[in-house]
Amino acid sequence: MLCAGRRDNAMRLTALDEVSERLGLKRGQGLAEARAMYPKIDMTDEDEAADRSLLEAVADWCDRYTPLVALDGREGLFLDITGCAHLFGGEEALLKDVLGRLFHMGFDAKGAISSSSGLSWAACRFGRGGVIADDDMEDVLAPLPVTALRIEEGTVKALYKLGLKRVGDLMPMPRAPLARRFGTHLLLRLDQALGADEEAISPRRPVAALSAERQLAEPIQAEEHILQRTGQIAVSLKSGLESRGVGGRLFELVLFRVDGRVFRITAGASQPLRDPKRISSLFSERLTAVHDDLDAGFGFELLRLNVLQHDTFKTIQDDFTGDGQDGISLVDFIDRVSARLGAECLQVAELRQSHLPERARIFVPAMTARNMQAEVEKVLAFAPRTDRPLRLFRHPEPIDAFAAAVPDDPPERFRWRHIVHQVIRAEGPERISPEWWVDPEDAPERDYFRLESEIGRRFWVFREGHYGGKTPPNWHIHGIFA
């Protein structure tokens, strides 16, 4: 079985099995040539999207070894296991465990561990892999072909013409002539492979600020068992949060299924949390929401709880009963509803620096508000300003104003939504200029008035522009007071 895909406007072999390799076929070889050599070969078209999805699934599974997992092209992964190997009995044991598990899942994988990601890449693809000590780096790299340095194909062909086919042929040569002939990229790759120049990898997921996990002796499937273990893991996270003086705002529960499938469930809080019971209750709502999509299969063998976002935790003294439940009912309601129905279901207004009223606030999910406790205090102790309407329209609505004296007097009556309102009292104007850093240069000014009709209704209207200009001014209503 082999795969073929379009490369350079031609169908070429992109993946081979062991039988095809023994027949002498090579990756990149033309499909027509391969079929001429072996007419009965079994071929299938490559599926790049499926290959990418499979590689990302394997990368998710590798999170059990380290949070620093990066994709390497179409068929490889980089794992930064710095500080993690001792948790699995050392580098030898870790590599054996990774390759053994992948083999039982149906993957024929090769791995290498070294202090250089470039050398590990080369040893996996052109060498025998394994754990490479720092003293053996040159000996392992020297017999490999120059292609193992991850250089361009044109540079490889130029090196071959000069008889430089192995990395060991480049090591004793003077560096200045090599740089002049082939550029500095060749020397950079050589230094990276030898560990003389550091090479950073880009993890595919952000690293959690705090993390705790539980390896289970027996896989679990039931939702109540998952929540029970989540609460136990949250207890171990509490000390870490306390030592930093913070509380979690966004949590992630990672469930590793025994067959390699990984599920990630996130839950947020409207204020920093440390209490394990409340953290567990967030995931109770989330598990209820994603119940149909969570296939436990033969069970989960590893659970991990990550703190993706945290914020300063304000210590509040408990009441005399020791419950400490006063004042958190609204916050708890927001957390539970947002966890079950989604963060967008409940929103609050946050102030923004803007002169124009419609730009002075923006609606954000209540769970992600910058200071939800302050928002709760605003709700509990609401005191509206008298110079601003109780209800502000999302967009100002046009009105027809009549008998407005010029240049700055309010109208004596106006028509809004087909109803004429007679004005008996007015306050203003309050001039608000356009924002020059956002609005165009010819944007008109606004003069706001507070008007009261003869039946007691109060409106907030403004005149956009001035009389005597190139265009007559426009009147709009922006809100109502009562």
GROMACS .gro file of C-alpha atoms in nm:
model
  482
    1MET     CA    1   0.000   0.000   0.000
    2LEU     CA    2   0.129   0.345  -0.089
    3CYS     CA    3  -0.009   0.698  -0.110
    4ALA     CA    4   0.028   0.941  -0.397
    5GLY     CA    5  -0.035   1.313  -0.423
    6ARG     CA    6   0.029   1.602  -0.659
    7ARG     CA    7   0.377   1.751  -0.628
    8ASP     CA    8   0.530   1.991  -0.885
    9ASN     CA    9   0.234   1.935  -1.123
   10ALA     CA   10   0.288   1.559  -1.120
   11MET     CA   11   0.154   1.266  -0.920
   12ARG     CA   12   0.429   1.138  -0.692
   13LEU     CA   13   0.458   0.887  -0.409
   14THR     CA   14   0.410   1.056  -0.071
   15ALA     CA   15   0.402   0.759   0.170
   16LEU     CA   16   0.521   0.399   0.151
   17ASP     CA   17   0.475   0.087   0.360
   18GLU     CA   18   0.753  -0.163   0.435
   19VAL     CA   19   0.670  -0.385   0.137
   20SER     CA   20   0.694  -0.091  -0.105
   21GLU     CA   21   1.028   0.012   0.041
   22ARG     CA   22   1.167  -0.340  -0.003
   23LEU     CA   23   1.062  -0.327  -0.368
   24GLY     CA   24   1.289  -0.027  -0.417
   25LEU     CA   25   1.025   0.244  -0.443
   26LYS     CA   26   1.110   0.583  -0.296
   27ARG     CA   27   0.917   0.877  -0.166
   28GLY     CA   28   0.893   1.152  -0.429
   29GLN     CA   29   0.913   0.903  -0.715
   30GLY     CA   30   0.667   0.955  -0.999
   31LEU     CA   31   0.351   0.745  -0.981
   32ALA     CA   32   0.371   0.657  -1.352
   33GLU     CA   33   0.725   0.525  -1.306
   34ALA     CA   34   0.622   0.321  -1.001
   35ARG     CA   35   0.330   0.165  -1.190
   36ALA     CA   36   0.557   0.087  -1.485
   37MET     CA   37   0.787  -0.102  -1.247
   38TYR     CA   38   0.507  -0.277  -1.056
   39PRO     CA   39   0.170  -0.262  -1.236
   40LYS     CA   40  -0.015  -0.441  -0.955
   41ILE     CA   41   0.078  -0.202  -0.672
   42ASP     CA   42  -0.208  -0.089  -0.451
   43MET     CA   43  -0.230   0.291  -0.441
   44THR     CA   44  -0.458   0.540  -0.266
   45ASP     CA   45  -0.483   0.918  -0.284
   46GLU     CA   46  -0.340   1.111   0.007
   47ASP     CA   47  -0.575   1.305   0.235
   48GLU     CA   48  -0.382   1.597   0.382
   49ALA     CA   49  -0.667   1.706   0.609
   50ALA     CA   50  -0.703   1.355   0.756
   51ASP     CA   51  -0.326   1.326   0.801
   52ARG     CA   52  -0.316   1.659   0.981
   53SER     CA   53  -0.609   1.563   1.203
   54LEU     CA   54  -0.440   1.234   1.294
   55LEU     CA   55  -0.109   1.404   1.374
   56GLU     CA   56  -0.285   1.657   1.597
   57ALA     CA   57  -0.464   1.373   1.777
   58VAL     CA   58  -0.129   1.206   1.845
   59ALA     CA   59   0.006   1.542   1.964
   60ASP     CA   60  -0.286   1.567   2.208
   61TRP     CA   61  -0.204   1.220   2.335
   62CYS     CA   62   0.163   1.322   2.384
   63ASP     CA   63   0.051   1.592   2.629
   64ARG     CA   64   0.063   1.320   2.895
   65TYR     CA   65   0.444   1.342   2.880
   66THR     CA   66   0.499   1.718   2.850
   67PRO     CA   67   0.288   2.029   2.783
   68LEU     CA   68   0.547   2.147   2.528
   69VAL     CA   69   0.445   1.960   2.213
   70ALA     CA   70   0.506   2.109   1.868
   71LEU     CA   71   0.415   1.984   1.521
   72ASP     CA   72   0.704   1.909   1.285
   73GLY     CA   73   0.579   1.912   0.929
   74ARG     CA   74   0.334   1.644   0.822
   75GLU     CA   75   0.469   1.343   1.009
   76GLY     CA   76   0.670   1.445   1.313
   77LEU     CA   77   0.642   1.587   1.661
   78PHE     CA   78   0.883   1.772   1.885
   79LEU     CA   79   0.850   1.712   2.261
   80ASP     CA   80   1.044   1.929   2.503
   81ILE     CA   81   1.083   1.692   2.799
   82THR     CA   82   1.311   1.916   3.004
   83GLY     CA   83   1.232   1.844   3.370
   84CYS     CA   84   0.978   1.572   3.281
   85ALA     CA   85   1.187   1.261   3.217
   86HIS     CA   86   1.234   1.174   3.586
   87LEU     CA   87   0.857   1.139   3.624
   88PHE     CA   88   0.871   0.835   3.395
   89GLY     CA   89   1.190   0.673   3.525
   90GLY     CA   90   1.441   0.855   3.306
   91GLU     CA   91   1.488   0.926   2.938
   92GLU     CA   92   1.530   0.563   2.835
   93ALA     CA   93   1.212   0.459   3.011
   94LEU     CA   94   1.018   0.758   2.876
   95LEU     CA   95   1.117   0.687   2.515
   96LYS     CA   96   1.038   0.318   2.557
   97ASP     CA   97   0.696   0.401   2.699
   98VAL     CA   98   0.613   0.645   2.416
   99LEU     CA   99   0.715   0.410   2.136
  100GLY     CA  100   0.559   0.106   2.304
  101ARG     CA  101   0.221   0.275   2.347
  102LEU     CA  102   0.226   0.407   1.991
  103PHE     CA  103   0.309   0.058   1.861
  104HIS     CA  104   0.010  -0.093   2.039
  105MET     CA  105  -0.208   0.182   1.888
  106GLY     CA  106  -0.095   0.078   1.541
  107PHE     CA  107   0.186   0.328   1.471
  108ASP     CA  108   0.536   0.231   1.357
  109ALA     CA  109   0.718   0.528   1.510
  110LYS     CA  110   1.083   0.609   1.573
  111GLY     CA  111   1.208   0.845   1.841
  112ALA     CA  112   1.529   1.005   1.961
  113ILE     CA  113   1.620   1.207   2.269
  114SER     CA  114   1.911   1.449   2.279
  115SER     CA  115   1.993   1.799   2.398
  116SER     CA  116   1.951   1.925   2.040
  117SER     CA  117   1.621   1.916   1.856
  118GLY     CA  118   1.808   1.918   1.523
  119LEU     CA  119   2.008   1.609   1.617
  120SER     CA  120   1.694   1.430   1.740
  121TRP     CA  121   1.523   1.510   1.408
  122ALA     CA  122   1.820   1.374   1.211
  123ALA     CA  123   1.857   1.060   1.422
  124CYS     CA  124   1.487   0.976   1.383
  125ARG     CA  125   1.482   1.005   1.005
  126PHE     CA  126   1.833   0.897   0.904
  127GLY     CA  127   1.972   0.714   1.206
  128ARG     CA  128   1.872   0.458   1.465
  129GLY     CA  129   1.719   0.698   1.715
  130GLY     CA  130   1.745   0.627   2.085
  131VAL     CA  131   1.890   0.838   2.364
  132ILE     CA  132   2.200   1.030   2.258
  133ALA     CA  133   2.444   1.156   2.522
  134ASP     CA  134   2.612   1.494   2.479
  135ASP     CA  135   2.954   1.331   2.434
  136ASP     CA  136   2.824   1.118   2.147
  137MET     CA  137   2.655   1.393   1.946
  138GLU     CA  138   2.932   1.432   1.685
  139ASP     CA  139   2.978   1.057   1.648
  140VAL     CA  140   2.605   1.007   1.583
  141LEU     CA  141   2.572   1.301   1.343
  142ALA     CA  142   2.890   1.247   1.137
  143PRO     CA  143   2.782   0.938   0.933
  144LEU     CA  144   2.440   1.084   0.846
  145PRO     CA  145   2.376   1.237   0.500
  146VAL     CA  146   2.384   1.616   0.466
  147THR     CA  147   2.007   1.605   0.407
  148ALA     CA  148   1.978   1.535   0.782
  149LEU     CA  149   2.075   1.899   0.848
  150ARG     CA  150   1.734   2.018   0.719
  151ILE     CA  151   1.882   2.229   0.441
  152GLU     CA  152   1.736   2.314   0.101
  153GLU     CA  153   1.749   2.063  -0.181
  154GLY     CA  154   1.957   2.298  -0.396
  155THR     CA  155   2.224   2.319  -0.127
  156VAL     CA  156   2.224   1.938  -0.094
  157LYS     CA  157   2.284   1.896  -0.468
  158ALA     CA  158   2.564   2.154  -0.463
  159LEU     CA  159   2.732   1.974  -0.173
  160TYR     CA  160   2.701   1.638  -0.351
  161LYS     CA  161   2.875   1.781  -0.658
  162LEU     CA  162   3.174   1.867  -0.437
  163GLY     CA  163   3.179   1.521  -0.284
  164LEU     CA  164   3.041   1.641   0.051
  165LYS     CA  165   2.778   1.374   0.113
  166ARG     CA  166   2.804   1.318   0.489
  167VAL     CA  167   2.778   1.561   0.776
  168GLY     CA  168   3.119   1.440   0.890
  169ASP     CA  169   3.264   1.578   0.565
  170LEU     CA  170   3.156   1.928   0.669
  171MET     CA  171   3.273   1.927   1.030
  172PRO     CA  172   3.652   1.963   0.973
  173MET     CA  173   3.619   2.215   0.689
  174PRO     CA  174   3.691   2.590   0.739
  175ARG     CA  175   3.368   2.774   0.811
  176ALA     CA  176   3.441   3.095   0.618
  177PRO     CA  177   3.462   2.928   0.273
  178LEU     CA  178   3.147   2.728   0.348
  179ALA     CA  179   2.959   3.044   0.440
  180ARG     CA  180   3.074   3.224   0.125
  181ARG     CA  181   2.980   2.931  -0.099
  182PHE     CA  182   2.658   2.806   0.057
  183GLY     CA  183   2.544   3.084   0.289
  184THR     CA  184   2.517   3.106   0.667
  185HIS     CA  185   2.207   2.887   0.683
  186LEU     CA  186   2.417   2.573   0.634
  187LEU     CA  187   2.640   2.662   0.930
  188LEU     CA  188   2.338   2.754   1.141
  189ARG     CA  189   2.181   2.412   1.084
  190LEU     CA  190   2.510   2.241   1.161
  191ASP     CA  191   2.549   2.434   1.488
  192GLN     CA  192   2.188   2.360   1.585
  193ALA     CA  193   2.237   1.988   1.524
  194LEU     CA  194   2.552   1.988   1.738
  195GLY     CA  195   2.385   2.188   2.015
  196ALA     CA  196   2.615   2.489   1.971
  197ASP     CA  197   2.318   2.712   1.877
  198GLU     CA  198   1.986   2.686   2.059
  199GLU     CA  199   1.670   2.622   1.862
  200ALA     CA  200   1.335   2.699   2.021
  201ILE     CA  201   1.021   2.504   1.940
  202SER     CA  202   0.675   2.660   1.929
  203PRO     CA  203   0.426   2.460   2.138
  204ARG     CA  204   0.090   2.412   1.972
  205ARG     CA  205  -0.094   2.498   2.295
  206PRO     CA  206  -0.024   2.761   2.561
  207VAL     CA  207   0.142   2.626   2.872
  208ALA     CA  208  -0.084   2.625   3.177
  209ALA     CA  209   0.013   2.847   3.470
  210LEU     CA  210  -0.061   2.561   3.709
  211SER     CA  211  -0.138   2.197   3.646
  212ALA     CA  212  -0.214   1.883   3.844
  213GLU     CA  213  -0.302   1.534   3.728
  214ARG     CA  214  -0.409   1.194   3.857
  215GLN     CA  215  -0.298   0.864   3.703
  216LEU     CA  216  -0.568   0.605   3.767
  217ALA     CA  217  -0.507   0.242   3.843
  218GLU     CA  218  -0.842   0.151   3.686
  219PRO     CA  219  -1.008   0.349   3.404
  220ILE     CA  220  -1.327   0.535   3.494
  221GLN     CA  221  -1.633   0.605   3.280
  222ALA     CA  222  -1.912   0.741   3.497
  223GLU     CA  223  -1.964   1.116   3.517
  224GLU     CA  224  -1.983   1.115   3.896
  225HIS     CA  225  -1.645   0.941   3.915
  226ILE     CA  226  -1.493   1.200   3.683
  227LEU     CA  227  -1.626   1.483   3.900
  228GLN     CA  228  -1.501   1.311   4.215
  229ARG     CA  229  -1.148   1.283   4.074
  230THR     CA  230  -1.168   1.642   3.948
  231GLY     CA  231  -1.244   1.763   4.299
  232GLN     CA  232  -0.948   1.566   4.436
  233ILE     CA  233  -0.716   1.719   4.176
  234ALA     CA  234  -0.852   2.067   4.255
  235VAL     CA  235  -0.754   2.015   4.619
  236SER     CA  236  -0.391   1.965   4.514
  237LEU     CA  237  -0.408   2.284   4.306
  238LYS     CA  238  -0.530   2.496   4.596
  239SER     CA  239  -0.191   2.523   4.768
  240GLY     CA  240  -0.025   2.638   4.447
  241LEU     CA  241  -0.287   2.907   4.396
  242GLU     CA  242  -0.255   3.023   4.756
  243SER     CA  243   0.123   3.049   4.737
  244ARG     CA  244   0.092   3.279   4.436
  245GLY     CA  245  -0.191   3.482   4.584
  246VAL     CA  246  -0.415   3.414   4.286
  247GLY     CA  247  -0.731   3.230   4.195
  248GLY     CA  248  -0.822   3.051   3.873
  249ARG     CA  249  -1.042   3.222   3.615
  250LEU     CA  250  -1.025   2.966   3.335
  251PHE     CA  251  -0.981   2.593   3.398
  252GLU     CA  252  -0.927   2.305   3.158
  253LEU     CA  253  -1.002   1.942   3.234
  254VAL     CA  254  -0.810   1.703   3.008
  255LEU     CA  255  -0.934   1.343   2.989
  256PHE     CA  256  -0.701   1.082   2.838
  257ARG     CA  257  -0.891   0.779   2.715
  258VAL     CA  258  -0.724   0.437   2.722
  259ASP     CA  259  -0.724   0.411   2.342
  260GLY     CA  260  -0.539   0.743   2.300
  261ARG     CA  261  -0.835   0.976   2.243
  262VAL     CA  262  -0.810   1.303   2.436
  263PHE     CA  263  -1.101   1.524   2.546
  264ARG     CA  264  -1.055   1.885   2.660
  265ILE     CA  265  -1.328   2.058   2.858
  266THR     CA  266  -1.290   2.422   2.962
  267ALA     CA  267  -1.486   2.605   3.227
  268GLY     CA  268  -1.453   2.967   3.332
  269ALA     CA  269  -1.536   3.160   3.646
  270SER     CA  270  -1.651   3.520   3.681
  271GLN     CA  271  -1.421   3.574   3.977
  272PRO     CA  272  -1.096   3.403   4.089
  273LEU     CA  273  -1.161   3.062   4.247
  274ARG     CA  274  -0.967   2.838   4.483
  275ASP     CA  275  -1.243   2.635   4.642
  276PRO     CA  276  -1.223   2.277   4.506
  277LYS     CA  277  -1.599   2.227   4.543
  278ARG     CA  278  -1.683   2.529   4.332
  279ILE     CA  279  -1.425   2.432   4.068
  280SER     CA  280  -1.575   2.082   4.054
  281SER     CA  281  -1.927   2.228   4.025
  282LEU     CA  282  -1.820   2.425   3.715
  283PHE     CA  283  -1.729   2.102   3.540
  284SER     CA  284  -2.050   1.942   3.658
  285GLU     CA  285  -2.238   2.194   3.443
  286ARG     CA  286  -1.996   2.156   3.153
  287LEU     CA  287  -2.021   1.777   3.155
  288THR     CA  288  -2.399   1.811   3.147
  289ALA     CA  289  -2.371   2.039   2.843
  290VAL     CA  290  -2.129   1.815   2.650
  291HIS     CA  291  -2.274   1.483   2.768
  292ASP     CA  292  -2.363   1.359   2.418
  293ASP     CA  293  -2.020   1.448   2.277
  294LEU     CA  294  -1.821   1.281   2.556
  295ASP     CA  295  -1.766   0.920   2.462
  296ALA     CA  296  -1.595   0.747   2.754
  297GLY     CA  297  -1.530   0.433   2.550
  298PHE     CA  298  -1.337   0.187   2.768
  299GLY     CA  299  -1.270   0.460   3.022
  300PHE     CA  300  -1.024   0.737   3.108
  301GLU     CA  301  -0.688   0.645   3.258
  302LEU     CA  302  -0.545   0.993   3.320
  303LEU     CA  303  -0.710   1.318   3.431
  304ARG     CA  304  -0.537   1.655   3.431
  305LEU     CA  305  -0.664   1.990   3.558
  306ASN     CA  306  -0.499   2.302   3.413
  307VAL     CA  307  -0.529   2.663   3.523
  308LEU     CA  308  -0.514   2.852   3.193
  309GLN     CA  309  -0.589   3.197   3.335
  310HIS     CA  310  -0.569   3.337   3.686
  311ASP     CA  311  -0.618   3.667   3.863
  312THR     CA  312  -0.543   3.825   4.199
  313PHE     CA  313  -0.748   3.662   4.472
  314LYS     CA  314  -0.912   3.889   4.731
  315THR     CA  315  -0.929   3.721   5.067
  316ILE     CA  316  -1.272   3.775   5.224
  317GLN     CA  317  -1.336   3.695   5.589
  318ASP     CA  318  -1.605   3.433   5.644
  319ASP     CA  319  -1.924   3.513   5.834
  320PHE     CA  320  -1.995   3.379   6.180
  321THR     CA  321  -2.144   3.059   6.041
  322GLY     CA  322  -1.823   2.983   5.854
  323ASP     CA  323  -2.009   2.932   5.528
  324GLY     CA  324  -1.873   3.240   5.355
  325GLN     CA  325  -2.171   3.234   5.116
  326ASP     CA  326  -2.287   3.593   5.155
  327GLY     CA  327  -2.271   3.795   4.838
  328ILE     CA  328  -2.168   3.515   4.599
  329SER     CA  329  -2.512   3.396   4.487
  330LEU     CA  330  -2.511   3.615   4.176
  331VAL     CA  331  -2.154   3.520   4.088
  332ASP     CA  332  -2.230   3.152   4.140
  333PHE     CA  333  -2.538   3.186   3.919
  334ILE     CA  334  -2.328   3.344   3.641
  335ASP     CA  335  -2.070   3.065   3.661
  336ARG     CA  336  -2.327   2.786   3.651
  337VAL     CA  337  -2.533   2.931   3.365
  338SER     CA  338  -2.226   3.024   3.160
  339ALA     CA  339  -2.076   2.678   3.208
  340ARG     CA  340  -2.393   2.506   3.086
  341LEU     CA  341  -2.520   2.742   2.813
  342GLY     CA  342  -2.197   2.907   2.700
  343ALA     CA  343  -2.008   3.221   2.794
  344GLU     CA  344  -2.205   3.442   2.552
  345CYS     CA  345  -2.545   3.380   2.713
  346LEU     CA  346  -2.489   3.636   2.993
  347GLN     CA  347  -2.324   3.969   2.915
  348VAL     CA  348  -2.238   4.285   3.105
  349ALA     CA  349  -2.139   4.631   2.988
  350GLU     CA  350  -1.782   4.745   3.039
  351LEU     CA  351  -1.679   5.108   3.012
  352ARG     CA  352  -1.449   5.223   2.732
  353GLN     CA  353  -1.259   5.548   2.687
  354SER     CA  354  -1.477   5.735   2.439
  355HIS     CA  355  -1.656   6.070   2.414
  356LEU     CA  356  -1.951   5.930   2.220
  357PRO     CA  357  -2.209   5.752   2.439
  358GLU     CA  358  -2.263   5.458   2.201
  359ARG     CA  359  -1.889   5.385   2.210
  360ALA     CA  360  -1.841   5.435   2.584
  361ARG     CA  361  -1.937   5.078   2.669
  362ILE     CA  362  -1.909   4.737   2.515
  363PHE     CA  363  -2.088   4.417   2.607
  364VAL     CA  364  -1.863   4.130   2.713
  365PRO     CA  365  -1.943   3.787   2.861
  366ALA     CA  366  -2.013   3.825   3.231
  367MET     CA  367  -1.779   3.537   3.304
  368THR     CA  368  -1.481   3.713   3.141
  369ALA     CA  369  -1.543   4.063   3.278
  370ARG     CA  370  -1.225   4.224   3.405
  371ASN     CA  371  -1.365   4.274   3.755
  372MET     CA  372  -1.683   4.080   3.805
  373GLN     CA  373  -1.690   4.151   4.176
  374ALA     CA  374  -1.708   4.522   4.099
  375GLU     CA  375  -1.988   4.457   3.853
  376VAL     CA  376  -2.180   4.268   4.121
  377GLU     CA  377  -2.136   4.559   4.362
  378LYS     CA  378  -2.273   4.792   4.097
  379VAL     CA  379  -2.584   4.578   4.064
  380LEU     CA  380  -2.637   4.554   4.439
  381ALA     CA  381  -2.584   4.928   4.495
  382PHE     CA  382  -2.718   5.090   4.178
  383ALA     CA  383  -2.739   5.468   4.174
  384PRO     CA  384  -2.810   5.603   3.824
  385ARG     CA  385  -2.670   5.938   3.714
  386THR     CA  386  -2.934   6.205   3.666
  387ASP     CA  387  -2.766   6.359   3.361
  388ARG     CA  388  -2.771   6.037   3.157
  389PRO     CA  389  -3.078   5.841   3.040
  390LEU     CA  390  -3.184   5.524   3.213
  391ARG     CA  391  -3.218   5.355   2.873
  392LEU     CA  392  -2.959   5.431   2.607
  393PHE     CA  393  -3.042   5.316   2.254
  394ARG     CA  394  -2.789   5.099   2.078
  395HIS     CA  395  -2.813   5.333   1.777
  396PRO     CA  396  -2.953   5.690   1.779
  397GLU     CA  397  -3.291   5.717   1.605
  398PRO     CA  398  -3.376   6.012   1.376
  399ILE     CA  399  -3.652   6.255   1.474
  400ASP     CA  400  -3.824   6.553   1.308
  401ALA     CA  401  -3.769   6.872   1.513
  402PHE     CA  402  -3.992   7.178   1.475
  403ALA     CA  403  -3.960   7.545   1.569
  404ALA     CA  404  -3.606   7.517   1.698
  405ALA     CA  405  -3.459   7.860   1.754
  406VAL     CA  406  -3.109   7.914   1.623
  407PRO     CA  407  -2.830   7.858   1.684
  408ASP     CA  408  -2.836   7.667   2.014
  409ASP     CA  409  -3.196   7.642   2.136
  410PRO     CA  410  -3.378   7.308   2.172
  411PRO     CA  411  -3.688   7.226   1.962
  412GLU     CA  412  -4.035   7.321   2.085
  413ARG     CA  413  -4.180   6.992   1.960
  414PHE     CA  414  -4.057   6.686   1.768
  415ARG     CA  415  -4.193   6.376   1.597
  416TRP     CA  416  -4.055   6.034   1.697
  417ARG     CA  417  -4.200   5.704   1.581
  418HIS     CA  418  -4.497   5.883   1.424
  419ILE     CA  419  -4.592   6.056   1.752
  420VAL     CA  420  -4.554   6.431   1.810
  421HIS     CA  421  -4.422   6.534   2.154
  422GLN     CA  422  -4.469   6.890   2.284
  423VAL     CA  423  -4.166   7.012   2.481
  424ILE     CA  424  -4.237   7.209   2.800
  425ARG     CA  425  -3.890   7.198   2.964
  426ALA     CA  426  -3.537   7.163   2.827
  427GLU     CA  427  -3.180   7.157   2.955
  428GLY     CA  428  -2.867   7.198   2.745
  429PRO     CA  429  -2.685   7.203   2.523
  430GLU     CA  430  -2.403   6.966   2.616
  431ARG     CA  431  -2.156   6.961   2.328
  432ILE     CA  432  -1.969   6.640   2.245
  433SER     CA  433  -1.704   6.669   1.976
  434PRO     CA  434  -1.618   6.382   1.737
  435GLU     CA  435  -1.313   6.167   1.803
  436TRP     CA  436  -1.052   6.289   1.556
  437TRP     CA  437  -0.847   5.968   1.590
  438VAL     CA  438  -1.146   5.759   1.475
  439ASP     CA  439  -1.395   5.978   1.289
  440PRO     CA  440  -1.331   6.154   0.957
  441GLU     CA  441  -1.227   6.519   0.950
  442ASP     CA  442  -1.573   6.641   0.844
  443ALA     CA  443  -1.759   6.456   1.121
  444PRO     CA  444  -2.012   6.699   1.280
  445GLU     CA  445  -2.035   6.791   1.648
  446ARG     CA  446  -2.328   6.696   1.866
  447ASP     CA  447  -2.530   6.921   2.097
  448TYR     CA  448  -2.728   6.713   2.350
  449PHE     CA  449  -3.050   6.830   2.521
  450ARG     CA  450  -3.262   6.682   2.800
  451LEU     CA  451  -3.627   6.738   2.708
  452GLU     CA  452  -3.949   6.687   2.902
  453SER     CA  453  -4.284   6.651   2.722
  454GLU     CA  454  -4.620   6.780   2.837
  455ILE     CA  455  -4.719   6.429   2.957
  456GLY     CA  456  -4.406   6.396   3.174
  457ARG     CA  457  -4.182   6.183   2.951
  458ARG     CA  458  -3.815   6.281   2.940
  459PHE     CA  459  -3.588   6.232   2.637
  460TRP     CA  460  -3.223   6.270   2.550
  461VAL     CA  461  -3.187   6.419   2.201
  462PHE     CA  462  -2.903   6.577   2.011
  463ARG     CA  463  -2.851   6.801   1.711
  464GLU     CA  464  -2.578   6.684   1.473
  465GLY     CA  465  -2.425   6.978   1.290
  466HIS     CA  466  -2.508   7.348   1.294
  467TYR     CA  467  -2.753   7.575   1.118
  468GLY     CA  468  -2.607   7.783   0.840
  469GLY     CA  469  -2.364   7.511   0.726
  470LYS     CA  470  -2.339   7.337   0.393
  471THR     CA  471  -2.601   7.085   0.502
  472PRO     CA  472  -2.887   7.134   0.750
  473PRO     CA  473  -2.841   6.973   1.093
  474ASN     CA  474  -2.998   6.639   1.182
  475TRP     CA  475  -3.183   6.565   1.506
  476HIS     CA  476  -3.172   6.228   1.680
  477ILE     CA  477  -3.300   6.074   2.000
  478HIS     CA  478  -3.040   5.873   2.191
  479GLY     CA  479  -3.221   5.761   2.506
  480ILE     CA  480  -3.511   5.805   2.747
  481PHE     CA  481  -3.499   5.888   3.117
  482ALA     CA  482  -3.831   5.744   3.231
   0.00000   0.00000   0.00000
